Amino acid sequence: MQSIQLKKNEQIIQQLEAKFDQYEEGFYFASSDNRTVLYAFEATQSWHNWPTDFDSAELIVGGQAFQNFTGNDTVMSSFWFAPRIWAEFKAETISLHVPEEFDWQEWLSNVSTTVEKSANSIVAVDDESDWIKRVEVLIQKLNHDQNLDKVVFGRQRQIVLSKPLESSSLWQPLSAYTSNYRIVLKNKQRYFVSVTPERLLKVDLTGKLYTASLAGTAPRGEDEAEDAKLGSELMHSRKNRLEQDYVTRTIRKALGPYVKDLTVPFVPKLLKNRRVQHLYSPITAQLLEGQNPLKVLQKLHPTPALGGIPRQEALDYISENECYPRGLFAGPIGYLKSDQAGEFAVGIRSMMVADNRVRLFAGAGILAASQAEAEYAETQVKLEEMGKILEEALQND
Ligand SMILES: C=C(O[C@@H]1C=C(C(=O)O)C=C[C@H]1O)C(=O)O
């Protein structure tokens, strides 16, 4: 491999975005703190489960299905790859990693940045109309079953478009979400797209580890006063504080054997997204010598923010009672470098695009004290986050 340093500019960014059309495998990852921006293309090695034996790869990228899905539906199943070509943003430059003897100038310029546009629109929507009923059944069960405390129950909105959605129309709407992760994973003609706020794991070169406990949701207010009121109600809601505390305790326990110097703030803060706000506790620790970030990731996933409590009972409930497999929704998605630095987010506020078919995903943590209608309203707002991106993308298409 060789790495070329280029001065960062709009034209190169557009060329990298346009490369998604040319490759069967592509990955874009921008972190919510905007410290990491990566583009990666073309698999030299790929995995359909947790990656193993990747000693010679400088970088691996991809995502793990929420529960290992064994169907052959690309992107619904786990997909990781070691890229042949990748670009990483630095403060003023872009470092382009390509094979030796590679004509990178020709590669960069060989793109068509003007895609032909023609109107695209939504022609059908299928929205799991019995979801509220199924949540009522779940709430009953949580009230009577001693062996189940929390289940994050998911739903999918399936949309048919009048023509396939072009990846080129996604970049502009995604770029507005600078306080969230922006992630695109392409495998064959399918894209998984996420603007998640949720970090699952970040490990830096010194082995410092960052994760977070995120659960409990309220909408954003129309104005500052209403927003502060909704935030304060969330901070003081017993049900939401309990839900978030479960997540924090489970993360602490899962990390225990692998880290030292674990710190968790005493009380959560509010994490504000465009349409929702959450209870949030950033957690830091130091990875013990000889421990590997992928192993820690496998121990963390799924946290009760996405699965439930107890873990296995909740996972069984999800696979038996949600209408469709989640695929990459709510699974870990990110990258790991050979120097063991890496970052993985949780693939929520997301959609899967397969030609002219789109699935939007959302879920809500259900406890015995939950109200089905309120949980439905919460998932509606969560669906909106990616729904608005889709609407804008259709206008650009
Ligand atoms: C499952 C989702 O969100 C998760 C569930 C939350 C909740 O129940 O309050 C909050 C944040 C996420 O951990 C989603 O957005 O689809």
PDB file of N, CA and C in Angstrom, residues 34-73:
ATOM      1  N   ASN A  34     -17.079  14.371  14.524  1.00  0.00           N
ATOM      2  CA  ASN A  34     -16.455  14.806  13.260  1.00  0.00           C
ATOM      3  C   ASN A  34     -14.933  14.682  13.265  1.00  0.00           C
ATOM      4  N   ARG A  35     -14.398  13.836  14.160  1.00  0.00           N
ATOM      5  CA  ARG A  35     -12.945  13.636  14.156  1.00  0.00           C
ATOM      6  C   ARG A  35     -12.525  12.602  13.130  1.00  0.00           C
ATOM      7  N   THR A  36     -13.449  11.725  12.768  1.00  0.00           N
ATOM      8  CA  THR A  36     -13.107  10.677  11.800  1.00  0.00           C
ATOM      9  C   THR A  36     -14.037  10.752  10.604  1.00  0.00           C
ATOM     10  N   VAL A  37     -13.440  10.813   9.412  1.00  0.00           N
ATOM     11  CA  VAL A  37     -14.224  10.675   8.187  1.00  0.00           C
ATOM     12  C   VAL A  37     -13.460   9.698   7.299  1.00  0.00           C
ATOM     13  N   LEU A  38     -14.144   8.640   6.900  1.00  0.00           N
ATOM     14  CA  LEU A  38     -13.501   7.585   6.107  1.00  0.00           C
ATOM     15  C   LEU A  38     -14.356   7.228   4.902  1.00  0.00           C
ATOM     16  N   TYR A  39     -13.708   6.943   3.792  1.00  0.00           N
ATOM     17  CA  TYR A  39     -14.371   6.334   2.634  1.00  0.00           C
ATOM     18  C   TYR A  39     -13.571   5.080   2.299  1.00  0.00           C
ATOM     19  N   ALA A  40     -14.243   3.978   1.975  1.00  0.00           N
ATOM     20  CA  ALA A  40     -13.505   2.754   1.645  1.00  0.00           C
ATOM     21  C   ALA A  40     -14.218   2.024   0.511  1.00  0.00           C
ATOM     22  N   PHE A  41     -13.432   1.428  -0.383  1.00  0.00           N
ATOM     23  CA  PHE A  41     -14.008   0.775  -1.562  1.00  0.00           C
ATOM     24  C   PHE A  41     -13.327  -0.551  -1.885  1.00  0.00           C
ATOM     25  N   GLU A  42     -14.072  -1.464  -2.449  1.00  0.00           N
ATOM     26  CA  GLU A  42     -13.645  -2.719  -3.059  1.00  0.00           C
ATOM     27  C   GLU A  42     -13.049  -3.694  -2.051  1.00  0.00           C
ATOM     28  N   ALA A  43     -13.730  -4.797  -1.865  1.00  0.00           N
ATOM     29  CA  ALA A  43     -13.284  -5.787  -0.886  1.00  0.00           C
ATOM     30  C   ALA A  43     -12.122  -6.615  -1.419  1.00  0.00           C
ATOM     31  N   THR A  44     -11.027  -6.702  -0.628  1.00  0.00           N
ATOM     32  CA  THR A  44      -9.989  -7.691  -0.957  1.00  0.00           C
ATOM     33  C   THR A  44     -10.255  -8.956  -0.134  1.00  0.00           C
ATOM     34  N   GLN A  45     -11.043  -8.811   0.909  1.00  0.00           N
ATOM     35  CA  GLN A  45     -11.440  -9.939   1.753  1.00  0.00           C
ATOM     36  C   GLN A  45     -12.780  -9.517   2.366  1.00  0.00           C
ATOM     37  N   SER A  46     -13.705 -10.461   2.546  1.00  0.00           N
ATOM     38  CA  SER A  46     -14.965 -10.049   3.179  1.00  0.00           C
ATOM     39  C   SER A  46     -15.471 -11.151   4.111  1.00  0.00           C
ATOM     40  N   TRP A  47     -16.353 -10.759   5.019  1.00  0.00           N
ATOM     41  CA  TRP A  47     -16.888 -11.664   6.041  1.00  0.00           C
ATOM     42  C   TRP A  47     -18.393 -11.460   6.151  1.00  0.00           C
ATOM     43  N   HIS A  48     -19.112 -12.537   6.440  1.00  0.00           N
ATOM     44  CA  HIS A  48     -20.554 -12.420   6.659  1.00  0.00           C
ATOM     45  C   HIS A  48     -20.911 -12.764   8.097  1.00  0.00           C
ATOM     46  N   ASN A  49     -19.921 -12.615   8.943  1.00  0.00           N
ATOM     47  CA  ASN A  49     -20.100 -12.724  10.386  1.00  0.00           C
ATOM     48  C   ASN A  49     -18.949 -11.927  10.980  1.00  0.00           C
ATOM     49  N   TRP A  50     -18.786 -11.922  12.311  1.00  0.00           N
ATOM     50  CA  TRP A  50     -17.671 -11.158  12.899  1.00  0.00           C
ATOM     51  C   TRP A  50     -16.378 -11.474  12.159  1.00  0.00           C
ATOM     52  N   PRO A  51     -15.603 -10.464  11.759  1.00  0.00           N
ATOM     53  CA  PRO A  51     -14.382 -10.739  11.008  1.00  0.00           C
ATOM     54  C   PRO A  51     -13.320 -11.450  11.862  1.00  0.00           C
ATOM     55  N   THR A  52     -12.649 -12.410  11.238  1.00  0.00           N
ATOM     56  CA  THR A  52     -11.546 -13.120  11.910  1.00  0.00           C
ATOM     57  C   THR A  52     -10.413 -13.240  10.897  1.00  0.00           C
ATOM     58  N   ASP A  53      -9.217 -13.567  11.315  1.00  0.00           N
ATOM     59  CA  ASP A  53      -8.062 -13.788  10.424  1.00  0.00           C
ATOM     60  C   ASP A  53      -7.881 -12.657   9.427  1.00  0.00           C
ATOM     61  N   PHE A  54      -7.685 -11.459   9.950  1.00  0.00           N
ATOM     62  CA  PHE A  54      -7.495 -10.339   9.020  1.00  0.00           C
ATOM     63  C   PHE A  54      -6.137  -9.695   9.260  1.00  0.00           C
ATOM     64  N   ASP A  55      -5.136 -10.543   9.564  1.00  0.00           N
ATOM     65  CA  ASP A  55      -3.820 -10.048   9.998  1.00  0.00           C
ATOM     66  C   ASP A  55      -3.189  -9.048   9.035  1.00  0.00           C
ATOM     67  N   SER A  56      -3.370  -9.263   7.725  1.00  0.00           N
ATOM     68  CA  SER A  56      -2.633  -8.411   6.793  1.00  0.00           C
ATOM     69  C   SER A  56      -3.424  -7.151   6.430  1.00  0.00           C
ATOM     70  N   ALA A  57      -4.687  -7.050   6.845  1.00  0.00           N
ATOM     71  CA  ALA A  57      -5.490  -5.886   6.452  1.00  0.00           C
ATOM     72  C   ALA A  57      -5.150  -4.668   7.313  1.00  0.00           C
ATOM     73  N   GLU A  58      -4.949  -3.528   6.659  1.00  0.00           N
ATOM     74  CA  GLU A  58      -4.686  -2.292   7.416  1.00  0.00           C
ATOM     75  C   GLU A  58      -5.972  -1.743   8.018  1.00  0.00           C
ATOM     76  N   LEU A  59      -7.088  -2.111   7.388  1.00  0.00           N
ATOM     77  CA  LEU A  59      -8.376  -1.565   7.819  1.00  0.00           C
ATOM     78  C   LEU A  59      -9.460  -2.584   7.518  1.00  0.00           C
ATOM     79  N   ILE A  60     -10.396  -2.755   8.452  1.00  0.00           N
ATOM     80  CA  ILE A  60     -11.624  -3.479   8.116  1.00  0.00           C
ATOM     81  C   ILE A  60     -12.810  -2.583   8.453  1.00  0.00           C
ATOM     82  N   VAL A  61     -13.844  -2.675   7.636  1.00  0.00           N
ATOM     83  CA  VAL A  61     -15.021  -1.815   7.802  1.00  0.00           C
ATOM     84  C   VAL A  61     -16.269  -2.674   7.633  1.00  0.00           C
ATOM     85  N   GLY A  62     -17.379  -2.233   8.212  1.00  0.00           N
ATOM     86  CA  GLY A  62     -18.623  -2.948   7.956  1.00  0.00           C
ATOM     87  C   GLY A  62     -19.538  -2.970   9.158  1.00  0.00           C
ATOM     88  N   GLY A  63     -20.484  -3.905   9.120  1.00  0.00           N
ATOM     89  CA  GLY A  63     -21.475  -3.955  10.181  1.00  0.00           C
ATOM     90  C   GLY A  63     -21.909  -5.385  10.454  1.00  0.00           C
ATOM     91  N   GLN A  64     -22.407  -5.575  11.688  1.00  0.00           N
ATOM     92  CA  GLN A  64     -22.854  -6.887  12.136  1.00  0.00           C
ATOM     93  C   GLN A  64     -24.365  -6.850  12.281  1.00  0.00           C
ATOM     94  N   ALA A  65     -25.038  -7.865  11.749  1.00  0.00           N
ATOM     95  CA  ALA A  65     -26.498  -7.913  11.904  1.00  0.00           C
ATOM     96  C   ALA A  65     -26.844  -7.979  13.388  1.00  0.00           C
ATOM     97  N   PHE A  66     -28.027  -7.467  13.737  1.00  0.00           N
ATOM     98  CA  PHE A  66     -28.420  -7.398  15.148  1.00  0.00           C
ATOM     99  C   PHE A  66     -28.357  -8.783  15.790  1.00  0.00           C
ATOM    100  N   GLN A  67     -29.046  -9.738  15.151  1.00  0.00           N
ATOM    101  CA  GLN A  67     -28.892 -11.125  15.586  1.00  0.00           C
ATOM    102  C   GLN A  67     -28.419 -11.832  14.347  1.00  0.00           C
ATOM    103  N   ASN A  68     -27.529 -12.796  14.519  1.00  0.00           N
ATOM    104  CA  ASN A  68     -26.938 -13.308  13.290  1.00  0.00           C
ATOM    105  C   ASN A  68     -27.997 -13.878  12.362  1.00  0.00           C
ATOM    106  N   PHE A  69     -28.125 -13.198  11.246  1.00  0.00           N
ATOM    107  CA  PHE A  69     -29.161 -13.519  10.280  1.00  0.00           C
ATOM    108  C   PHE A  69     -28.514 -14.358   9.202  1.00  0.00           C
ATOM    109  N   THR A  70     -29.043 -15.556   8.977  1.00  0.00           N
ATOM    110  CA  THR A  70     -28.329 -16.464   8.099  1.00  0.00           C
ATOM    111  C   THR A  70     -28.877 -16.495   6.680  1.00  0.00           C
ATOM    112  N   GLY A  71     -29.892 -15.662   6.407  1.00  0.00           N
ATOM    113  CA  GLY A  71     -30.409 -15.598   5.035  1.00  0.00           C
ATOM    114  C   GLY A  71     -29.338 -15.047   4.095  1.00  0.00           C
ATOM    115  N   ASN A  72     -29.583 -15.111   2.790  1.00  0.00           N
ATOM    116  CA  ASN A  72     -28.552 -14.626   1.871  1.00  0.00           C
ATOM    117  C   ASN A  72     -28.878 -13.231   1.346  1.00  0.00           C
ATOM    118  N   ASP A  73     -29.729 -12.519   2.067  1.00  0.00           N
ATOM    119  CA  ASP A  73     -30.128 -11.180   1.683  1.00  0.00           C
ATOM    120  C   ASP A  73     -28.978 -10.215   2.011  1.00  0.00           C
TER     121      ASP A  73
END
